[in-house]
Amino acid sequence: MPKMKTHRGAAKRFSVTASGKVKRSKAFASHILTKKTTKRKRTLRKSTLVHSTNESAIKRLIPYL
């Protein structure tokens, strides 16, 4: 069987941790930042984990990462 292709868009957005969970960055942090509070912008900087219900679908898109 041939190798699976990695979904390049997903590879740029997600990464897999050492324990096998999928890490993602938060949305809404790129522009229109003046109306957002400092606390909200600071929280958006941190990465978070993908929800367990979506994890298997994303792992299928990035098989070798």
CSV table of N, CA and C in Angstrom, one decimal:
chain,number,residue,atom,x,y,z
A,1,MET,N,0.8,-1.2,0.0
A,1,MET,CA,0.0,0.0,0.0
A,1,MET,C,0.9,1.3,0.0
A,2,PRO,N,0.5,2.3,-0.7
A,2,PRO,CA,1.3,3.5,-0.8
A,2,PRO,C,1.2,4.3,0.5
A,3,LYS,N,2.1,5.2,0.7
A,3,LYS,CA,2.1,6.1,1.9
A,3,LYS,C,0.9,7.0,1.9
A,4,MET,N,0.5,7.4,3.0
A,4,MET,CA,-0.6,8.4,3.1
A,4,MET,C,0.0,9.7,3.0
A,5,LYS,N,-0.8,10.6,2.4
A,5,LYS,CA,-0.4,12.0,2.2
A,5,LYS,C,-0.8,12.8,3.4
A,6,THR,N,0.1,13.7,3.9
A,6,THR,CA,-0.2,14.6,5.0
A,6,THR,C,-1.0,15.8,4.5
A,7,HIS,N,-2.1,16.1,5.2
A,7,HIS,CA,-2.9,17.3,4.8
A,7,HIS,C,-2.1,18.5,5.2
A,8,ARG,N,-1.5,19.3,4.3
A,8,ARG,CA,-0.5,20.3,4.6
A,8,ARG,C,-1.2,21.5,5.4
A,9,GLY,N,-2.4,21.8,5.2
A,9,GLY,CA,-3.1,22.8,5.9
A,9,GLY,C,-3.2,22.4,7.4
A,10,ALA,N,-3.5,21.2,7.7
A,10,ALA,CA,-3.7,20.7,9.0
A,10,ALA,C,-2.3,20.6,9.7
A,11,ALA,N,-1.3,20.2,8.9
A,11,ALA,CA,0.1,20.1,9.5
A,11,ALA,C,0.6,21.4,10.0
A,12,LYS,N,0.2,22.5,9.3
A,12,LYS,CA,0.6,23.9,9.7
A,12,LYS,C,-0.1,24.4,11.0
A,13,ARG,N,-1.3,23.8,11.2
A,13,ARG,CA,-2.1,24.3,12.3
A,13,ARG,C,-2.0,23.4,13.6
A,14,PHE,N,-1.7,22.1,13.4
A,14,PHE,CA,-1.7,21.2,14.6
A,14,PHE,C,-0.4,20.5,14.7
A,15,SER,N,-0.1,20.1,16.0
A,15,SER,CA,1.1,19.3,16.2
A,15,SER,C,0.7,18.3,17.3
A,16,VAL,N,1.4,17.2,17.3
A,16,VAL,CA,1.2,16.1,18.3
A,16,VAL,C,2.2,16.2,19.4
A,17,THR,N,1.7,16.1,20.7
A,17,THR,CA,2.5,16.1,21.8
A,17,THR,C,3.2,14.8,22.1
A,18,ALA,N,4.1,14.7,23.0
A,18,ALA,CA,4.8,13.4,23.3
A,18,ALA,C,3.8,12.4,23.8
A,19,SER,N,2.7,12.8,24.5
A,19,SER,CA,1.8,11.8,25.0
A,19,SER,C,0.7,11.4,24.0
A,20,GLY,N,0.8,12.0,22.8
A,20,GLY,CA,-0.1,11.7,21.7
A,20,GLY,C,-1.3,12.5,21.5
A,21,LYS,N,-1.4,13.6,22.3
A,21,LYS,CA,-2.6,14.5,22.2
A,21,LYS,C,-2.2,15.5,21.1
A,22,VAL,N,-3.3,16.2,20.6
A,22,VAL,CA,-3.1,17.1,19.5
A,22,VAL,C,-3.2,18.5,20.1
A,23,LYS,N,-2.2,19.3,19.7
A,23,LYS,CA,-2.1,20.7,20.2
A,23,LYS,C,-2.5,21.7,19.1
A,24,ARG,N,-3.2,22.7,19.5
A,24,ARG,CA,-3.6,23.8,18.5
A,24,ARG,C,-3.4,25.1,19.1
A,25,SER,N,-3.4,26.2,18.3
A,25,SER,CA,-3.3,27.5,18.7
A,25,SER,C,-4.8,28.1,18.7
A,26,LYS,N,-5.0,29.1,19.5
A,26,LYS,CA,-6.3,29.7,19.6
A,26,LYS,C,-6.6,30.7,18.4
A,27,ALA,N,-7.9,30.8,18.1
A,27,ALA,CA,-8.3,31.7,17.0
A,27,ALA,C,-8.6,33.1,17.6
A,28,PHE,N,-8.9,34.0,16.7
A,28,PHE,CA,-9.3,35.4,17.0
A,28,PHE,C,-8.2,36.3,17.6
A,29,ALA,N,-6.9,36.0,17.3
A,29,ALA,CA,-5.8,36.8,17.9
A,29,ALA,C,-5.0,37.5,16.8
A,30,SER,N,-5.5,37.6,15.6
A,30,SER,CA,-4.7,38.1,14.5
A,30,SER,C,-4.9,39.6,14.2
A,31,HIS,N,-6.2,40.0,14.3
A,31,HIS,CA,-6.5,41.4,14.0
A,31,HIS,C,-7.8,41.9,14.7
A,32,ILE,N,-8.1,43.2,14.6
A,32,ILE,CA,-9.2,43.8,15.4
A,32,ILE,C,-8.9,43.6,16.9
A,33,LEU,N,-7.7,43.9,17.3
A,33,LEU,CA,-7.3,43.7,18.7
A,33,LEU,C,-7.6,44.8,19.6
A,34,THR,N,-8.0,46.0,19.1
A,34,THR,CA,-8.2,47.2,20.0
A,34,THR,C,-9.4,47.0,20.9
A,35,LYS,N,-10.4,46.3,20.4
A,35,LYS,CA,-11.6,46.2,21.3
A,35,LYS,C,-11.5,45.0,22.3
A,36,LYS,N,-10.5,44.1,22.1
A,36,LYS,CA,-10.3,43.0,23.0
A,36,LYS,C,-9.5,43.4,24.2
A,37,THR,N,-9.9,42.9,25.3
A,37,THR,CA,-9.2,43.2,26.6
A,37,THR,C,-7.8,42.6,26.6
A,38,THR,N,-6.9,43.2,27.4
A,38,THR,CA,-5.5,42.7,27.6
A,38,THR,C,-5.5,41.3,28.1
A,39,LYS,N,-6.4,41.0,29.0
A,39,LYS,CA,-6.5,39.6,29.6
A,39,LYS,C,-6.9,38.6,28.5
A,40,ARG,N,-7.9,39.0,27.6
A,40,ARG,CA,-8.3,38.1,26.6
A,40,ARG,C,-7.2,37.9,25.6
A,41,LYS,N,-6.5,38.9,25.2
A,41,LYS,CA,-5.4,38.8,24.2
A,41,LYS,C,-4.3,37.9,24.8
A,42,ARG,N,-4.0,38.1,26.1
A,42,ARG,CA,-2.9,37.3,26.7
A,42,ARG,C,-3.3,35.8,26.8
A,43,THR,N,-4.6,35.5,27.0
A,43,THR,CA,-5.1,34.1,27.0
A,43,THR,C,-5.0,33.5,25.6
A,44,LEU,N,-5.2,34.3,24.6
A,44,LEU,CA,-5.2,33.8,23.2
A,44,LEU,C,-3.8,33.4,22.7
A,45,ARG,N,-2.8,33.9,23.4
A,45,ARG,CA,-1.4,33.6,23.0
A,45,ARG,C,-1.1,32.2,23.3
A,46,LYS,N,-1.7,31.6,24.4
A,46,LYS,CA,-1.3,30.3,24.8
A,46,LYS,C,-2.0,29.2,23.9
A,47,SER,N,-1.2,28.1,23.7
A,47,SER,CA,-1.8,27.0,22.9
A,47,SER,C,-2.7,26.1,23.8
A,48,THR,N,-3.5,25.4,23.2
A,48,THR,CA,-4.4,24.5,24.0
A,48,THR,C,-4.5,23.1,23.2
A,49,LEU,N,-5.2,22.2,23.8
A,49,LEU,CA,-5.4,20.9,23.2
A,49,LEU,C,-6.7,20.8,22.5
A,50,VAL,N,-6.7,20.0,21.4
A,50,VAL,CA,-7.9,19.7,20.6
A,50,VAL,C,-8.8,18.9,21.5
A,51,HIS,N,-10.1,19.1,21.4
A,51,HIS,CA,-11.1,18.3,22.1
A,51,HIS,C,-11.0,16.8,21.7
A,52,SER,N,-11.3,15.9,22.6
A,52,SER,CA,-11.1,14.5,22.3
A,52,SER,C,-12.0,14.0,21.2
A,53,THR,N,-13.2,14.7,21.0
A,53,THR,CA,-14.1,14.2,19.9
A,53,THR,C,-13.6,14.5,18.5
A,54,ASN,N,-12.7,15.5,18.4
A,54,ASN,CA,-12.1,15.9,17.1
A,54,ASN,C,-10.7,15.3,16.9
A,55,GLU,N,-10.1,14.7,17.9
A,55,GLU,CA,-8.8,14.3,17.9
A,55,GLU,C,-8.5,13.2,16.8
A,56,SER,N,-9.4,12.2,16.7
A,56,SER,CA,-9.1,11.1,15.8
A,56,SER,C,-9.2,11.6,14.3
A,57,ALA,N,-10.1,12.6,14.0
A,57,ALA,CA,-10.2,13.1,12.7
A,57,ALA,C,-8.9,13.9,12.3
A,58,ILE,N,-8.4,14.6,13.2
A,58,ILE,CA,-7.2,15.4,12.9
A,58,ILE,C,-6.0,14.5,12.8
A,59,LYS,N,-5.9,13.5,13.6
A,59,LYS,CA,-4.8,12.5,13.6
A,59,LYS,C,-4.8,11.8,12.2
A,60,ARG,N,-5.9,11.6,11.6
A,60,ARG,CA,-6.0,11.0,10.3
A,60,ARG,C,-5.4,12.0,9.2
A,61,LEU,N,-5.5,13.3,9.4
A,61,LEU,CA,-5.0,14.3,8.5
A,61,LEU,C,-3.5,14.4,8.6
A,62,ILE,N,-2.9,14.2,9.8
A,62,ILE,CA,-1.5,14.3,10.0
A,62,ILE,C,-0.9,13.0,10.5
A,63,PRO,N,-0.8,12.0,9.6
A,63,PRO,CA,-0.4,10.6,10.1
A,63,PRO,C,1.0,10.5,10.5
A,64,TYR,N,1.9,11.3,10.0
A,64,TYR,CA,3.3,11.1,10.3
A,64,TYR,C,3.9,12.1,11.3
A,65,LEU,N,3.1,13.0,11.8
A,65,LEU,CA,3.6,14.1,12.7
A,65,LEU,C,3.5,13.6,14.2
